[in-house]
Amino acid sequence: MFALVDVNNMYVSCERVFRPSLIGRPVVVLSNNDGACIARSNEAKDLGVRMAQPWFEVRHLERSAGLIALSANFELYGDMSSRMMSLAAAYAPRQEIYSIDECFLDFDGMPGDRVAVGCDLRAKVLRWTGLPTSVGFGATKTLAKLANHVAKTADRKPSSYPHALAQVCDLGQLPAPALEAVMQATEVGNVWGIGHKTTARLNQGGIHSVLDLVRADATILRRQFSVVIEKTILELRGTPCMEVNDAPAANQQIMCSRSFGSPVTELPELVEVVSQFASQVARKLREQGCVAGAVQVFITTSSYRQQDRHHAPSATLPLPHPSADTRVLVSAAVRALRSIYRPGFNYVKAGVMLVDLQSPGQVQDTLDLFGADEPGPPPAQGRTGLMSAMDALNERFGRQAVTVASATRKDGPSAHASRQERRSPRYTTRLEEIVTVRA
Amino acid sequence: MSSPSSPRSSVAISFGSPASESGVTRLDLNDILVRHPQAAFLMRIAGDSMRQAGVDDGDLALVDRAQTASHGQVVIAIVNDEFVCRRLHRRGGDVRLQSADPAYPDWVPGDGEELQIWGVVTHVIRPLAA
């Protein structure tokens, strides 16, 4: 049995913890260059703001509807994420962090009332961090994802699903007719891994609801689509078959994390592991033809080794300029690691996550270097070309070729300044930016 | 609270690794002051209405969201969308926020208003250097 724990409107919720005046008002968070809405409060969703919608398209709502736009504050989101993740981790023997705001918990073999456990988890995260979450339980990851969608939607739109499923939803406890009703009421596009294009094709074939998909012929659909859709159908029927590598990638972030064979205490070993992870995610990033705006690193001790003291820090480092360069990303990851590492702890797991992903079109000068080499998903050759170009630059200008890009950036201070304008303080990672309290 | 910028060093009493059970690790204020790391936040105090309660202008307040505030504790509350530091008075149905200075009136939630406690102030940190 899996649970998916997910923070509602994560970035907006983080901002609201430290700025109560944002509660109840329409709020969006803009991507690193203030180009697009990457998070929306429910009130902003109700105004019709779409995910990833360009800011200029909704800007008029500032005046007409009181819409508030903030620049992304990834240091804050990363720190709040690590607080939430480490609280959630204590509830199950295994946790798989799926993205900055979601994790799977594996409750395999654990007895007890799962809804009560989910409610307790939700209440604890809300009280300790101020972040509202939704919790979904299901026999497979795909069902847990679906349950989470139901929990969240039932909370936001009371007419959509039975009230009892709001906030914490266990699909595994529903009698068959109730489960079918839920699946009937849910559009197929809400299933984990079913994207827009697939949804359109499924709709053409008469498959509109999740229930339609569950009842469809998996073999035929596999021939029309891919083996992934067959696995999705099996998962929706309750048979776990999603291996870690099959799992659909989270939007807007790339992650690599692994548990170690045996606990690691020393910094050099961690540096090696984190560098490897960072190289891997950098490669994936370039395969997608994207750049990242921030790097998150976490390390954790085991909450199950009672004899050990617990330490599960994480740090998120926004890059001065979004990048897809392995060296920039590795060096940022290692810097983040050094800032959180403390000696004397038995670390059992580490992870590197790239967030604030942008396509090169969204970024201007920094990306010109890559843009010429990499139109769209680059072939291996393009990457080699890029890297050798970078090597040449490094040879000529010294080790930190990135400073070349940042020097260029100084020519256009206005773009940079406006990008910072709407960013809230980094309340939990910078002493000079903490909240001031009236006494 | 994570990420001290200079990692503390360990004191090797035995020849083993500092992490081994015989190893000794230097005392760390994080361990001493922070009971609930995921719920610990720092805030800066501005104003002197809580001086008599030991919380002064410019102090660094360590705030714990995990604790349930009880009568007499110094808390961070939200009043009119702003953070304020006050002492919680809660006796029966009488709930109010009190400053430590008689010049400041108590704040009592109005009709339909709810007292919003953000966290409990567990410690203040203040440099003594003149």
mmCIF file of C-alpha atoms in Angstrom, chain A residues 22-167:
data_model
loop_
_atom_site.group_PDB
_atom_site.id
_atom_site.type_symbol
_atom_site.label_atom_id
_atom_site.label_comp_id
_atom_site.label_asym_id
_atom_site.label_seq_id
_atom_site.Cartn_x
_atom_site.Cartn_y
_atom_site.Cartn_z
ATOM 1 C CA LEU A 22 -1.628 36.460 1.171
ATOM 2 C CA ILE A 23 -4.118 34.009 2.666
ATOM 3 C CA GLY A 24 -7.445 34.071 0.870
ATOM 4 C CA ARG A 25 -6.137 36.215 -1.970
ATOM 5 C CA PRO A 26 -5.284 35.198 -5.546
ATOM 6 C CA VAL A 27 -1.526 34.599 -5.714
ATOM 7 C CA VAL A 28 0.757 33.267 -8.437
ATOM 8 C CA VAL A 29 4.465 32.493 -8.344
ATOM 9 C CA LEU A 30 6.437 33.318 -11.470
ATOM 10 C CA SER A 31 9.315 31.343 -12.965
ATOM 11 C CA ASN A 32 12.875 32.478 -12.475
ATOM 12 C CA ASN A 33 12.732 35.129 -15.185
ATOM 13 C CA ASP A 34 9.209 36.192 -14.210
ATOM 14 C CA GLY A 35 7.986 34.769 -17.489
ATOM 15 C CA ALA A 36 5.299 32.277 -16.534
ATOM 16 C CA CYS A 37 3.029 31.280 -13.672
ATOM 17 C CA ILE A 38 4.494 28.144 -12.096
ATOM 18 C CA ALA A 39 2.238 28.042 -9.036
ATOM 19 C CA ARG A 40 -1.258 29.321 -8.387
ATOM 20 C CA SER A 41 -3.365 29.667 -5.293
ATOM 21 C CA ASN A 42 -6.882 28.254 -5.525
ATOM 22 C CA GLU A 43 -8.162 31.821 -5.817
ATOM 23 C CA ALA A 44 -5.873 32.405 -8.805
ATOM 24 C CA LYS A 45 -7.073 29.138 -10.378
ATOM 25 C CA ASP A 46 -10.634 30.367 -9.917
ATOM 26 C CA LEU A 47 -9.706 33.536 -11.814
ATOM 27 C CA GLY A 48 -8.807 31.288 -14.731
ATOM 28 C CA VAL A 49 -5.012 31.512 -14.505
ATOM 29 C CA ARG A 50 -3.596 28.401 -16.152
ATOM 30 C CA MET A 51 -0.461 26.479 -15.216
ATOM 31 C CA ALA A 52 2.589 27.822 -17.087
ATOM 32 C CA GLN A 53 0.552 30.664 -18.516
ATOM 33 C CA PRO A 54 2.770 33.582 -19.555
ATOM 34 C CA TRP A 55 2.654 36.421 -17.072
ATOM 35 C CA PHE A 56 1.847 39.088 -19.648
ATOM 36 C CA GLU A 57 -1.398 37.280 -20.453
ATOM 37 C CA VAL A 58 -2.731 37.538 -16.898
ATOM 38 C CA ARG A 59 -1.031 40.717 -15.776
ATOM 39 C CA HIS A 60 -4.229 42.737 -16.177
ATOM 40 C CA LEU A 61 -5.694 40.739 -13.281
ATOM 41 C CA GLU A 62 -3.356 42.586 -10.928
ATOM 42 C CA ARG A 63 -5.550 45.658 -11.176
ATOM 43 C CA SER A 64 -8.886 44.143 -12.006
ATOM 44 C CA ALA A 65 -8.897 41.273 -9.516
ATOM 45 C CA GLY A 66 -6.129 41.945 -7.005
ATOM 46 C CA LEU A 67 -3.929 39.153 -8.329
ATOM 47 C CA ILE A 68 -0.564 39.109 -6.547
ATOM 48 C CA ALA A 69 2.497 37.838 -8.396
ATOM 49 C CA LEU A 70 5.715 36.807 -6.665
ATOM 50 C CA SER A 71 9.052 35.787 -8.129
ATOM 51 C CA ALA A 72 10.094 32.257 -7.315
ATOM 52 C CA ASN A 73 12.020 31.940 -4.053
ATOM 53 C CA PHE A 74 13.607 28.512 -4.368
ATOM 54 C CA GLU A 75 15.767 28.803 -1.273
ATOM 55 C CA LEU A 76 12.605 29.141 0.758
ATOM 56 C CA TYR A 77 10.713 26.392 -1.079
ATOM 57 C CA GLY A 78 13.649 23.998 -0.817
ATOM 58 C CA ASP A 79 14.003 24.508 2.916
ATOM 59 C CA MET A 80 10.276 24.143 3.567
ATOM 60 C CA SER A 81 10.258 21.056 1.371
ATOM 61 C CA SER A 82 12.975 19.407 3.417
ATOM 62 C CA ARG A 83 11.061 20.089 6.631
ATOM 63 C CA MET A 84 7.932 18.514 5.194
ATOM 64 C CA MET A 85 9.791 15.544 3.711
ATOM 65 C CA SER A 86 11.547 14.657 6.917
ATOM 66 C CA LEU A 87 8.290 14.790 8.882
ATOM 67 C CA ALA A 88 6.587 12.536 6.329
ATOM 68 C CA ALA A 89 9.517 10.100 6.308
ATOM 69 C CA ALA A 90 8.880 9.166 9.932
ATOM 70 C CA TYR A 91 5.492 7.655 9.038
ATOM 71 C CA ALA A 92 6.624 4.712 6.920
ATOM 72 C CA PRO A 93 9.621 2.409 6.529
ATOM 73 C CA ARG A 94 10.341 3.689 3.018
ATOM 74 C CA GLN A 95 10.030 7.104 1.471
ATOM 75 C CA GLU A 96 10.609 8.010 -2.147
ATOM 76 C CA ILE A 97 10.892 11.738 -2.711
ATOM 77 C CA TYR A 98 9.254 12.295 -6.066
ATOM 78 C CA SER A 99 9.508 16.045 -6.443
ATOM 79 C CA ILE A 100 10.027 19.174 -4.372
ATOM 80 C CA ASP A 101 6.507 18.887 -2.998
ATOM 81 C CA GLU A 102 5.550 15.211 -3.251
ATOM 82 C CA CYS A 103 6.734 11.914 -1.843
ATOM 83 C CA PHE A 104 5.577 8.342 -1.911
ATOM 84 C CA LEU A 105 5.468 6.436 1.358
ATOM 85 C CA ASP A 106 5.490 2.656 1.228
ATOM 86 C CA PHE A 107 3.168 1.314 3.899
ATOM 87 C CA ASP A 108 3.658 -2.284 2.837
ATOM 88 C CA GLY A 109 2.735 -4.635 5.636
ATOM 89 C CA MET A 110 1.877 -1.901 8.081
ATOM 90 C CA PRO A 111 -1.368 -2.534 9.922
ATOM 91 C CA GLY A 112 -3.768 0.075 11.226
ATOM 92 C CA ASP A 113 -6.288 2.648 10.120
ATOM 93 C CA ARG A 114 -4.616 4.370 7.174
ATOM 94 C CA VAL A 115 -7.008 7.297 7.027
ATOM 95 C CA ALA A 116 -6.222 8.033 10.679
ATOM 96 C CA VAL A 117 -2.490 7.839 9.902
ATOM 97 C CA GLY A 118 -2.958 10.152 6.928
ATOM 98 C CA CYS A 119 -4.936 12.656 8.997
ATOM 99 C CA ASP A 120 -2.263 12.605 11.686
ATOM 100 C CA LEU A 121 0.485 13.172 9.119
ATOM 101 C CA ARG A 122 -1.452 15.989 7.517
ATOM 102 C CA ALA A 123 -2.158 17.690 10.851
ATOM 103 C CA LYS A 124 1.450 17.384 11.966
ATOM 104 C CA VAL A 125 2.913 18.833 8.766
ATOM 105 C CA LEU A 126 0.383 21.674 8.894
ATOM 106 C CA ARG A 127 1.124 22.499 12.496
ATOM 107 C CA TRP A 128 4.915 22.145 12.349
ATOM 108 C CA THR A 129 5.522 23.822 8.999
ATOM 109 C CA GLY A 130 2.301 25.645 8.138
ATOM 110 C CA LEU A 131 2.025 23.750 4.851
ATOM 111 C CA PRO A 132 -1.318 22.177 3.865
ATOM 112 C CA THR A 133 -1.007 18.741 2.286
ATOM 113 C CA SER A 134 -3.208 16.152 0.640
ATOM 114 C CA VAL A 135 -2.686 12.451 1.270
ATOM 115 C CA GLY A 136 -3.810 9.681 -1.068
ATOM 116 C CA PHE A 137 -3.581 5.941 -0.413
ATOM 117 C CA GLY A 138 -3.744 3.223 -3.022
ATOM 118 C CA ALA A 139 -2.539 -0.306 -3.704
ATOM 119 C CA THR A 140 -0.247 1.012 -6.442
ATOM 120 C CA LYS A 141 1.584 4.277 -7.002
ATOM 121 C CA THR A 142 -0.803 5.193 -9.806
ATOM 122 C CA LEU A 143 -3.780 4.626 -7.485
ATOM 123 C CA ALA A 144 -2.076 6.597 -4.697
ATOM 124 C CA LYS A 145 -1.611 9.450 -7.166
ATOM 125 C CA LEU A 146 -5.253 9.207 -8.160
ATOM 126 C CA ALA A 147 -6.314 9.128 -4.498
ATOM 127 C CA ASN A 148 -4.240 12.241 -3.914
ATOM 128 C CA HIS A 149 -5.946 13.993 -6.810
ATOM 129 C CA VAL A 150 -9.321 13.069 -5.324
ATOM 130 C CA ALA A 151 -8.292 14.236 -1.825
ATOM 131 C CA LYS A 152 -7.148 17.574 -3.174
ATOM 132 C CA THR A 153 -10.050 18.167 -5.557
ATOM 133 C CA ALA A 154 -12.686 17.138 -3.018
ATOM 134 C CA ASP A 155 -11.220 19.692 -0.641
ATOM 135 C CA ARG A 156 -11.157 22.473 -3.211
ATOM 136 C CA LYS A 157 -14.446 21.768 -4.985
ATOM 137 C CA PRO A 158 -16.840 20.206 -2.487
ATOM 138 C CA SER A 159 -19.288 19.108 -5.186
ATOM 139 C CA SER A 160 -16.721 17.046 -7.112
ATOM 140 C CA TYR A 161 -16.386 13.997 -4.851
ATOM 141 C CA PRO A 162 -17.911 12.775 -1.579
ATOM 142 C CA HIS A 163 -16.856 15.030 1.282
ATOM 143 C CA ALA A 164 -15.385 12.089 3.217
ATOM 144 C CA LEU A 165 -12.607 11.828 0.615
ATOM 145 C CA ALA A 166 -11.359 15.387 1.084
ATOM 146 C CA GLN A 167 -7.779 15.985 2.291
#
